[in-house]
């Protein structure tokens, strides 16, 4: 998505939203660090459930983005492995805006190159993996199992791995599903509707419009095995194809 995709007013509105995000981020960072240090990290849940949504929602409002959450189940299952469709940089904001209970995010290793993300991520117990090395990524995830189970934490992952993938819904990797099996957790699919249409590029520049996070019913993984894993992954991905209203062989590369 390039500058030409925006009207002048929309472009500057989005730019103001981004500036607001970084200003809020800079203002909140020392407060968050102070809370984490004096509580020895125990304020992590407060940060991800309450403070993070407070930080990103003004950015979306200024950018002209209306954010809505629709629950397709009576209640949100927790703890669980939450999964999302990942095709936009805007996903970062909508993930944080959800404020899910006791959630930890699995993020790409490169985020740690930013010292603030490194410090905040480590202090709040986020999980950083090298996505291009699947076996090492799975090994990293396994190392976190004990802490996740002990503290009854939920995990948020993107089965597609990266937003840069062929088609509307890219191929699903095994990592999130293997983790759900190992933890004995259900999988809760979240489908972001509108993110891709509003922001397809590698920046937070967005169009104004509607974004809806659909939180679907939990999927039981108690009878999943390595033998039927691939079939179950395909079934879950088919749900996303249905929600996105696209065919499996329909490839629309992200610009």
PDB file of C-alpha atoms in Angstrom:
ATOM      1  CA  UNK A   1       0.000   0.000   0.000  1.00  0.00           C
ATOM      2  CA  UNK A   2       1.550   3.302  -1.082  1.00  0.00           C
ATOM      3  CA  UNK A   3       0.920   6.979  -0.504  1.00  0.00           C
ATOM      4  CA  UNK A   4      -1.199   7.047  -3.673  1.00  0.00           C
ATOM      5  CA  UNK A   5      -3.728   4.729  -1.994  1.00  0.00           C
ATOM      6  CA  UNK A   6      -4.637   7.503   0.444  1.00  0.00           C
ATOM      7  CA  UNK A   7      -6.279  10.867   0.224  1.00  0.00           C
ATOM      8  CA  UNK A   8      -4.167  13.701   1.618  1.00  0.00           C
ATOM      9  CA  UNK A   9      -6.457  14.137   4.643  1.00  0.00           C
ATOM     10  CA  UNK A  10      -6.440  10.405   5.369  1.00  0.00           C
ATOM     11  CA  UNK A  11      -2.655  10.190   5.073  1.00  0.00           C
ATOM     12  CA  UNK A  12      -2.040  12.963   7.578  1.00  0.00           C
ATOM     13  CA  UNK A  13      -4.688  11.586   9.914  1.00  0.00           C
ATOM     14  CA  UNK A  14      -2.916   8.243   9.957  1.00  0.00           C
ATOM     15  CA  UNK A  15       0.464   9.938  10.411  1.00  0.00           C
ATOM     16  CA  UNK A  16      -0.920  11.831  13.404  1.00  0.00           C
ATOM     17  CA  UNK A  17      -2.172   8.540  14.812  1.00  0.00           C
ATOM     18  CA  UNK A  18       1.292   7.002  14.517  1.00  0.00           C
ATOM     19  CA  UNK A  19       2.887  10.011  16.188  1.00  0.00           C
ATOM     20  CA  UNK A  20       0.338   9.683  18.982  1.00  0.00           C
ATOM     21  CA  UNK A  21       1.189   6.007  19.425  1.00  0.00           C
ATOM     22  CA  UNK A  22       4.906   6.670  19.832  1.00  0.00           C
ATOM     23  CA  UNK A  23       4.275   9.606  22.154  1.00  0.00           C
ATOM     24  CA  UNK A  24       2.013   7.499  24.367  1.00  0.00           C
ATOM     25  CA  UNK A  25       4.529   4.654  24.200  1.00  0.00           C
ATOM     26  CA  UNK A  26       7.338   6.942  25.384  1.00  0.00           C
ATOM     27  CA  UNK A  27       5.180   8.362  28.193  1.00  0.00           C
ATOM     28  CA  UNK A  28       3.995   4.988  29.423  1.00  0.00           C
ATOM     29  CA  UNK A  29       7.324   3.144  29.178  1.00  0.00           C
ATOM     30  CA  UNK A  30       8.861   4.513  32.411  1.00  0.00           C
ATOM     31  CA  UNK A  31       5.569   3.921  34.247  1.00  0.00           C
ATOM     32  CA  UNK A  32       5.411   0.327  33.033  1.00  0.00           C
ATOM     33  CA  UNK A  33       9.061  -0.292  33.886  1.00  0.00           C
ATOM     34  CA  UNK A  34       8.533   1.123  37.378  1.00  0.00           C
ATOM     35  CA  UNK A  35       5.487  -1.111  37.963  1.00  0.00           C
ATOM     36  CA  UNK A  36       7.310  -4.183  36.727  1.00  0.00           C
ATOM     37  CA  UNK A  37      10.404  -3.523  38.794  1.00  0.00           C
ATOM     38  CA  UNK A  38       8.639  -2.823  42.103  1.00  0.00           C
ATOM     39  CA  UNK A  39       6.384  -5.874  41.670  1.00  0.00           C
ATOM     40  CA  UNK A  40       9.218  -8.116  40.418  1.00  0.00           C
ATOM     41  CA  UNK A  41       7.338  -8.652  37.164  1.00  0.00           C
ATOM     42  CA  UNK A  42       4.013  -9.519  38.783  1.00  0.00           C
ATOM     43  CA  UNK A  43       2.339  -6.508  37.164  1.00  0.00           C
ATOM     44  CA  UNK A  44       2.764  -8.158  33.738  1.00  0.00           C
ATOM     45  CA  UNK A  45      -0.900  -9.161  33.525  1.00  0.00           C
ATOM     46  CA  UNK A  46      -1.985  -5.621  34.396  1.00  0.00           C
ATOM     47  CA  UNK A  47       0.220  -4.295  31.612  1.00  0.00           C
ATOM     48  CA  UNK A  48      -1.117  -6.589  28.867  1.00  0.00           C
ATOM     49  CA  UNK A  49      -4.757  -6.580  30.009  1.00  0.00           C
ATOM     50  CA  UNK A  50      -5.317  -2.939  30.966  1.00  0.00           C
ATOM     51  CA  UNK A  51      -2.430  -0.622  30.092  1.00  0.00           C
ATOM     52  CA  UNK A  52      -1.723  -1.895  26.555  1.00  0.00           C
ATOM     53  CA  UNK A  53      -5.331  -1.327  25.357  1.00  0.00           C
ATOM     54  CA  UNK A  54      -5.219   2.172  26.867  1.00  0.00           C
ATOM     55  CA  UNK A  55      -2.093   2.878  24.823  1.00  0.00           C
ATOM     56  CA  UNK A  56      -3.300   1.737  21.402  1.00  0.00           C
ATOM     57  CA  UNK A  57      -6.980   2.663  21.308  1.00  0.00           C
ATOM     58  CA  UNK A  58      -6.314   6.441  21.047  1.00  0.00           C
ATOM     59  CA  UNK A  59      -4.060   5.707  18.076  1.00  0.00           C
ATOM     60  CA  UNK A  60      -6.846   3.852  16.280  1.00  0.00           C
ATOM     61  CA  UNK A  61      -9.387   6.547  17.118  1.00  0.00           C
ATOM     62  CA  UNK A  62      -7.188   9.328  15.737  1.00  0.00           C
ATOM     63  CA  UNK A  63      -6.470   7.212  12.636  1.00  0.00           C
ATOM     64  CA  UNK A  64     -10.208   6.883  12.026  1.00  0.00           C
ATOM     65  CA  UNK A  65     -10.329   3.175  12.813  1.00  0.00           C
ATOM     66  CA  UNK A  66     -13.445   1.853  14.519  1.00  0.00           C
ATOM     67  CA  UNK A  67     -12.514  -1.279  16.483  1.00  0.00           C
ATOM     68  CA  UNK A  68     -15.115  -3.807  17.554  1.00  0.00           C
ATOM     69  CA  UNK A  69     -14.939  -7.203  19.248  1.00  0.00           C
ATOM     70  CA  UNK A  70     -17.533  -9.884  18.491  1.00  0.00           C
ATOM     71  CA  UNK A  71     -17.672 -12.989  20.631  1.00  0.00           C
ATOM     72  CA  UNK A  72     -19.026 -16.081  18.951  1.00  0.00           C
ATOM     73  CA  UNK A  73     -19.004 -18.006  22.237  1.00  0.00           C
ATOM     74  CA  UNK A  74     -20.647 -17.395  25.590  1.00  0.00           C
ATOM     75  CA  UNK A  75     -17.283 -16.736  27.232  1.00  0.00           C
ATOM     76  CA  UNK A  76     -13.612 -16.532  26.292  1.00  0.00           C
ATOM     77  CA  UNK A  77     -11.832 -19.773  27.141  1.00  0.00           C
ATOM     78  CA  UNK A  78      -8.701 -19.284  29.233  1.00  0.00           C
ATOM     79  CA  UNK A  79      -6.004 -20.468  29.470  1.00  0.00           C
ATOM     80  CA  UNK A  80      -5.711 -21.317  25.786  1.00  0.00           C
ATOM     81  CA  UNK A  81      -3.575 -20.931  22.704  1.00  0.00           C
ATOM     82  CA  UNK A  82      -5.119 -18.038  20.776  1.00  0.00           C
ATOM     83  CA  UNK A  83      -4.390 -17.862  17.061  1.00  0.00           C
ATOM     84  CA  UNK A  84      -4.922 -15.054  14.543  1.00  0.00           C
ATOM     85  CA  UNK A  85      -4.793 -14.428  10.804  1.00  0.00           C
ATOM     86  CA  UNK A  86      -1.738 -12.249  10.208  1.00  0.00           C
ATOM     87  CA  UNK A  87      -1.537 -10.055   7.109  1.00  0.00           C
ATOM     88  CA  UNK A  88      -1.055  -6.479   8.313  1.00  0.00           C
ATOM     89  CA  UNK A  89       1.152  -4.349  10.537  1.00  0.00           C
ATOM     90  CA  UNK A  90      -2.125  -3.106  11.988  1.00  0.00           C
ATOM     91  CA  UNK A  91      -2.436  -6.524  13.677  1.00  0.00           C
ATOM     92  CA  UNK A  92       0.017  -5.292  16.332  1.00  0.00           C
ATOM     93  CA  UNK A  93      -2.456  -2.627  17.469  1.00  0.00           C
ATOM     94  CA  UNK A  94      -5.540  -4.822  17.333  1.00  0.00           C
ATOM     95  CA  UNK A  95      -3.796  -7.597  19.288  1.00  0.00           C
ATOM     96  CA  UNK A  96      -2.899  -5.202  22.082  1.00  0.00           C
ATOM     97  CA  UNK A  97      -6.363  -3.604  22.011  1.00  0.00           C
ATOM     98  CA  UNK A  98      -8.027  -6.944  22.852  1.00  0.00           C
ATOM     99  CA  UNK A  99      -6.702  -6.975  26.418  1.00  0.00           C
ATOM    100  CA  UNK A 100      -7.134 -10.746  26.750  1.00  0.00           C
ATOM    101  CA  UNK A 101      -6.659 -12.203  30.247  1.00  0.00           C
ATOM    102  CA  UNK A 102      -3.172 -13.384  31.228  1.00  0.00           C
ATOM    103  CA  UNK A 103      -1.980 -13.412  27.633  1.00  0.00           C
ATOM    104  CA  UNK A 104       1.608 -13.662  26.397  1.00  0.00           C
ATOM    105  CA  UNK A 105       2.591 -12.978  22.799  1.00  0.00           C
ATOM    106  CA  UNK A 106       4.890 -15.034  20.610  1.00  0.00           C
ATOM    107  CA  UNK A 107       6.817 -12.479  18.550  1.00  0.00           C
ATOM    108  CA  UNK A 108       9.623 -12.519  16.031  1.00  0.00           C
ATOM    109  CA  UNK A 109      13.153 -12.433  17.423  1.00  0.00           C
ATOM    110  CA  UNK A 110      13.966  -9.196  15.572  1.00  0.00           C
ATOM    111  CA  UNK A 111      11.685  -7.153  17.849  1.00  0.00           C
ATOM    112  CA  UNK A 112      14.430  -7.389  20.459  1.00  0.00           C
ATOM    113  CA  UNK A 113      16.727  -5.254  18.330  1.00  0.00           C
ATOM    114  CA  UNK A 114      14.754  -2.317  19.726  1.00  0.00           C
ATOM    115  CA  UNK A 115      16.063  -1.906  23.309  1.00  0.00           C
ATOM    116  CA  UNK A 116      12.708  -0.720  24.666  1.00  0.00           C
ATOM    117  CA  UNK A 117      10.845  -3.695  23.160  1.00  0.00           C
ATOM    118  CA  UNK A 118      13.598  -5.953  24.479  1.00  0.00           C
ATOM    119  CA  UNK A 119      13.304  -4.689  28.053  1.00  0.00           C
ATOM    120  CA  UNK A 120       9.510  -4.489  28.136  1.00  0.00           C
ATOM    121  CA  UNK A 121       9.139  -7.826  26.350  1.00  0.00           C
ATOM    122  CA  UNK A 122      11.462  -9.675  28.656  1.00  0.00           C
ATOM    123  CA  UNK A 123      10.076  -8.106  31.835  1.00  0.00           C
ATOM    124  CA  UNK A 124       6.498  -8.963  30.863  1.00  0.00           C
ATOM    125  CA  UNK A 125       7.405 -12.513  29.850  1.00  0.00           C
ATOM    126  CA  UNK A 126       6.766 -12.300  26.109  1.00  0.00           C
ATOM    127  CA  UNK A 127       8.213 -15.077  23.931  1.00  0.00           C
ATOM    128  CA  UNK A 128      10.626 -14.315  21.092  1.00  0.00           C
ATOM    129  CA  UNK A 129      11.370 -16.921  18.436  1.00  0.00           C
ATOM    130  CA  UNK A 130      13.413 -17.214  15.251  1.00  0.00           C
ATOM    131  CA  UNK A 131      10.619 -17.907  12.795  1.00  0.00           C
ATOM    132  CA  UNK A 132      12.814 -18.982   9.895  1.00  0.00           C
ATOM    133  CA  UNK A 133      14.183 -21.900  11.966  1.00  0.00           C
ATOM    134  CA  UNK A 134      11.088 -23.945  12.785  1.00  0.00           C
ATOM    135  CA  UNK A 135      12.783 -26.601  14.918  1.00  0.00           C
ATOM    136  CA  UNK A 136      14.555 -23.984  17.034  1.00  0.00           C
ATOM    137  CA  UNK A 137      11.289 -22.055  17.326  1.00  0.00           C
ATOM    138  CA  UNK A 138       9.500 -25.159  18.626  1.00  0.00           C
ATOM    139  CA  UNK A 139      12.389 -25.802  21.043  1.00  0.00           C
ATOM    140  CA  UNK A 140      12.088 -22.241  22.370  1.00  0.00           C
ATOM    141  CA  UNK A 141       8.348 -22.691  22.856  1.00  0.00           C
ATOM    142  CA  UNK A 142       8.889 -25.940  24.760  1.00  0.00           C
ATOM    143  CA  UNK A 143      11.235 -24.189  27.176  1.00  0.00           C
ATOM    144  CA  UNK A 144       8.406 -21.851  28.160  1.00  0.00           C
ATOM    145  CA  UNK A 145       5.867 -24.622  28.859  1.00  0.00           C
ATOM    146  CA  UNK A 146       6.645 -24.934  32.568  1.00  0.00           C
ATOM    147  CA  UNK A 147       6.196 -21.209  33.224  1.00  0.00           C
ATOM    148  CA  UNK A 148       3.031 -21.022  31.126  1.00  0.00           C
ATOM    149  CA  UNK A 149       1.432 -23.995  32.867  1.00  0.00           C
ATOM    150  CA  UNK A 150       2.529 -22.882  36.336  1.00  0.00           C
ATOM    151  CA  UNK A 151       1.092 -19.387  35.953  1.00  0.00           C
ATOM    152  CA  UNK A 152      -1.946 -20.542  33.905  1.00  0.00           C
ATOM    153  CA  UNK A 153      -1.039 -18.176  31.102  1.00  0.00           C
ATOM    154  CA  UNK A 154      -2.542 -18.042  27.641  1.00  0.00           C
ATOM    155  CA  UNK A 155      -0.445 -17.672  24.492  1.00  0.00           C
ATOM    156  CA  UNK A 156      -1.123 -15.677  21.327  1.00  0.00           C
ATOM    157  CA  UNK A 157       0.387 -16.913  18.060  1.00  0.00           C
ATOM    158  CA  UNK A 158       0.066 -16.431  14.306  1.00  0.00           C
ATOM    159  CA  UNK A 159       0.054 -19.811  12.489  1.00  0.00           C
ATOM    160  CA  UNK A 160       1.081 -18.125   9.225  1.00  0.00           C
ATOM    161  CA  UNK A 161       4.279 -16.974  10.949  1.00  0.00           C
ATOM    162  CA  UNK A 162       4.679 -13.751   9.000  1.00  0.00           C
ATOM    163  CA  UNK A 163       2.308 -11.236   7.447  1.00  0.00           C
ATOM    164  CA  UNK A 164       4.225 -11.744   4.178  1.00  0.00           C
ATOM    165  CA  UNK A 165       2.633 -14.846   2.758  1.00  0.00           C
ATOM    166  CA  UNK A 166       0.854 -15.862  -0.462  1.00  0.00           C
ATOM    167  CA  UNK A 167      -2.896 -15.504  -0.532  1.00  0.00           C
ATOM    168  CA  UNK A 168      -5.364 -14.036   1.919  1.00  0.00           C
ATOM    169  CA  UNK A 169      -4.768 -16.861   4.399  1.00  0.00           C
ATOM    170  CA  UNK A 170      -1.243 -18.256   4.202  1.00  0.00           C
ATOM    171  CA  UNK A 171      -0.045 -21.787   4.971  1.00  0.00           C
ATOM    172  CA  UNK A 172      -0.260 -22.705   8.663  1.00  0.00           C
ATOM    173  CA  UNK A 173       2.841 -23.791  10.570  1.00  0.00           C
ATOM    174  CA  UNK A 174       2.705 -26.515  13.218  1.00  0.00           C
ATOM    175  CA  UNK A 175       4.110 -24.496  16.130  1.00  0.00           C
ATOM    176  CA  UNK A 176       0.880 -23.143  17.684  1.00  0.00           C
ATOM    177  CA  UNK A 177      -0.874 -26.484  17.383  1.00  0.00           C
ATOM    178  CA  UNK A 178       2.012 -28.490  18.789  1.00  0.00           C
ATOM    179  CA  UNK A 179       2.147 -26.085  21.702  1.00  0.00           C
ATOM    180  CA  UNK A 180      -1.580 -26.487  22.380  1.00  0.00           C
ATOM    181  CA  UNK A 181      -1.160 -30.266  22.394  1.00  0.00           C
ATOM    182  CA  UNK A 182       1.880 -30.172  24.693  1.00  0.00           C
ATOM    183  CA  UNK A 183       0.170 -27.795  27.130  1.00  0.00           C
ATOM    184  CA  UNK A 184      -3.155 -29.602  26.993  1.00  0.00           C
ATOM    185  CA  UNK A 185      -4.786 -26.307  25.990  1.00  0.00           C
ATOM    186  CA  UNK A 186      -7.673 -25.677  23.601  1.00  0.00           C
ATOM    187  CA  UNK A 187      -7.171 -23.442  20.576  1.00  0.00           C
ATOM    188  CA  UNK A 188      -9.214 -20.252  20.310  1.00  0.00           C
ATOM    189  CA  UNK A 189      -9.312 -18.820  16.762  1.00  0.00           C
ATOM    190  CA  UNK A 190      -9.517 -15.064  16.367  1.00  0.00           C
ATOM    191  CA  UNK A 191     -10.290 -13.699  12.921  1.00  0.00           C
ATOM    192  CA  UNK A 192      -9.393 -10.068  12.211  1.00  0.00           C
ATOM    193  CA  UNK A 193     -11.787  -8.632   9.645  1.00  0.00           C
ATOM    194  CA  UNK A 194     -10.660  -5.422   7.967  1.00  0.00           C
ATOM    195  CA  UNK A 195      -6.994  -5.252   8.996  1.00  0.00           C
ATOM    196  CA  UNK A 196      -5.667  -6.320   5.620  1.00  0.00           C
ATOM    197  CA  UNK A 197      -7.912  -3.931   3.716  1.00  0.00           C
ATOM    198  CA  UNK A 198      -6.874  -0.928   5.814  1.00  0.00           C
ATOM    199  CA  UNK A 199      -3.134  -1.571   5.991  1.00  0.00           C
ATOM    200  CA  UNK A 200      -1.290  -3.935   3.634  1.00  0.00           C
ATOM    201  CA  UNK A 201       2.199  -2.484   3.861  1.00  0.00           C
ATOM    202  CA  UNK A 202       5.021  -2.696   6.363  1.00  0.00           C
ATOM    203  CA  UNK A 203       4.153   0.510   8.233  1.00  0.00           C
ATOM    204  CA  UNK A 204       1.346   1.632  10.520  1.00  0.00           C
ATOM    205  CA  UNK A 205       0.006   3.981   7.839  1.00  0.00           C
ATOM    206  CA  UNK A 206      -3.636   2.975   7.483  1.00  0.00           C
ATOM    207  CA  UNK A 207      -6.876   3.933   5.863  1.00  0.00           C
ATOM    208  CA  UNK A 208      -9.786   4.833   8.100  1.00  0.00           C
ATOM    209  CA  UNK A 209     -12.501   2.228   8.433  1.00  0.00           C
ATOM    210  CA  UNK A 210     -13.912  -0.667  10.436  1.00  0.00           C
ATOM    211  CA  UNK A 211     -11.924  -3.476  12.063  1.00  0.00           C
ATOM    212  CA  UNK A 212     -13.646  -6.346  13.835  1.00  0.00           C
ATOM    213  CA  UNK A 213     -12.003  -9.038  15.956  1.00  0.00           C
ATOM    214  CA  UNK A 214     -14.118 -12.195  15.831  1.00  0.00           C
ATOM    215  CA  UNK A 215     -13.361 -14.416  18.826  1.00  0.00           C
ATOM    216  CA  UNK A 216     -14.653 -17.882  17.987  1.00  0.00           C
ATOM    217  CA  UNK A 217     -15.451 -20.928  20.078  1.00  0.00           C
ATOM    218  CA  UNK A 218     -12.560 -22.909  21.522  1.00  0.00           C
ATOM    219  CA  UNK A 219     -11.356 -26.003  19.678  1.00  0.00           C
ATOM    220  CA  UNK A 220     -10.658 -29.006  21.901  1.00  0.00           C
ATOM    221  CA  UNK A 221      -7.241 -30.574  21.250  1.00  0.00           C
ATOM    222  CA  UNK A 222      -7.408 -33.362  23.843  1.00  0.00           C
ATOM    223  CA  UNK A 223      -7.731 -36.081  21.178  1.00  0.00           C
ATOM    224  CA  UNK A 224      -5.120 -34.634  18.826  1.00  0.00           C
ATOM    225  CA  UNK A 225      -2.063 -36.760  18.069  1.00  0.00           C
ATOM    226  CA  UNK A 226       0.966 -36.400  15.812  1.00  0.00           C
ATOM    227  CA  UNK A 227      -0.772 -38.766  13.400  1.00  0.00           C
ATOM    228  CA  UNK A 228      -3.873 -36.603  12.959  1.00  0.00           C
ATOM    229  CA  UNK A 229      -2.187 -33.221  13.542  1.00  0.00           C
ATOM    230  CA  UNK A 230      -1.870 -32.260   9.892  1.00  0.00           C
ATOM    231  CA  UNK A 231      -5.520 -33.006   9.215  1.00  0.00           C
ATOM    232  CA  UNK A 232      -6.627 -30.958  12.228  1.00  0.00           C
ATOM    233  CA  UNK A 233      -4.460 -28.024  11.157  1.00  0.00           C
ATOM    234  CA  UNK A 234      -6.028 -28.153   7.695  1.00  0.00           C
ATOM    235  CA  UNK A 235      -9.487 -28.142   9.251  1.00  0.00           C
ATOM    236  CA  UNK A 236      -8.697 -25.063  11.342  1.00  0.00           C
ATOM    237  CA  UNK A 237      -7.211 -23.261   8.350  1.00  0.00           C
ATOM    238  CA  UNK A 238     -10.331 -24.083   6.322  1.00  0.00           C
ATOM    239  CA  UNK A 239     -12.354 -22.171   8.888  1.00  0.00           C
ATOM    240  CA  UNK A 240     -10.222 -19.092   8.273  1.00  0.00           C
ATOM    241  CA  UNK A 241     -10.664 -19.499   4.512  1.00  0.00           C
ATOM    242  CA  UNK A 242     -14.414 -19.629   5.078  1.00  0.00           C
ATOM    243  CA  UNK A 243     -14.380 -16.525   7.286  1.00  0.00           C
ATOM    244  CA  UNK A 244     -12.245 -14.689   4.723  1.00  0.00           C
ATOM    245  CA  UNK A 245     -14.578 -15.923   1.942  1.00  0.00           C
ATOM    246  CA  UNK A 246     -11.747 -17.134  -0.296  1.00  0.00           C
ATOM    247  CA  UNK A 247     -10.855 -20.386  -2.014  1.00  0.00           C
ATOM    248  CA  UNK A 248      -7.757 -22.349  -0.973  1.00  0.00           C
ATOM    249  CA  UNK A 249      -6.057 -21.889  -4.351  1.00  0.00           C
ATOM    250  CA  UNK A 250      -6.880 -18.190  -4.566  1.00  0.00           C
ATOM    251  CA  UNK A 251      -3.557 -16.367  -4.308  1.00  0.00           C
ATOM    252  CA  UNK A 252      -3.529 -12.613  -3.851  1.00  0.00           C
ATOM    253  CA  UNK A 253       0.004 -11.514  -2.905  1.00  0.00           C
ATOM    254  CA  UNK A 254       0.247  -8.748  -0.332  1.00  0.00           C
ATOM    255  CA  UNK A 255       1.701  -5.554  -1.741  1.00  0.00           C
TER     256      UNK A 255
END
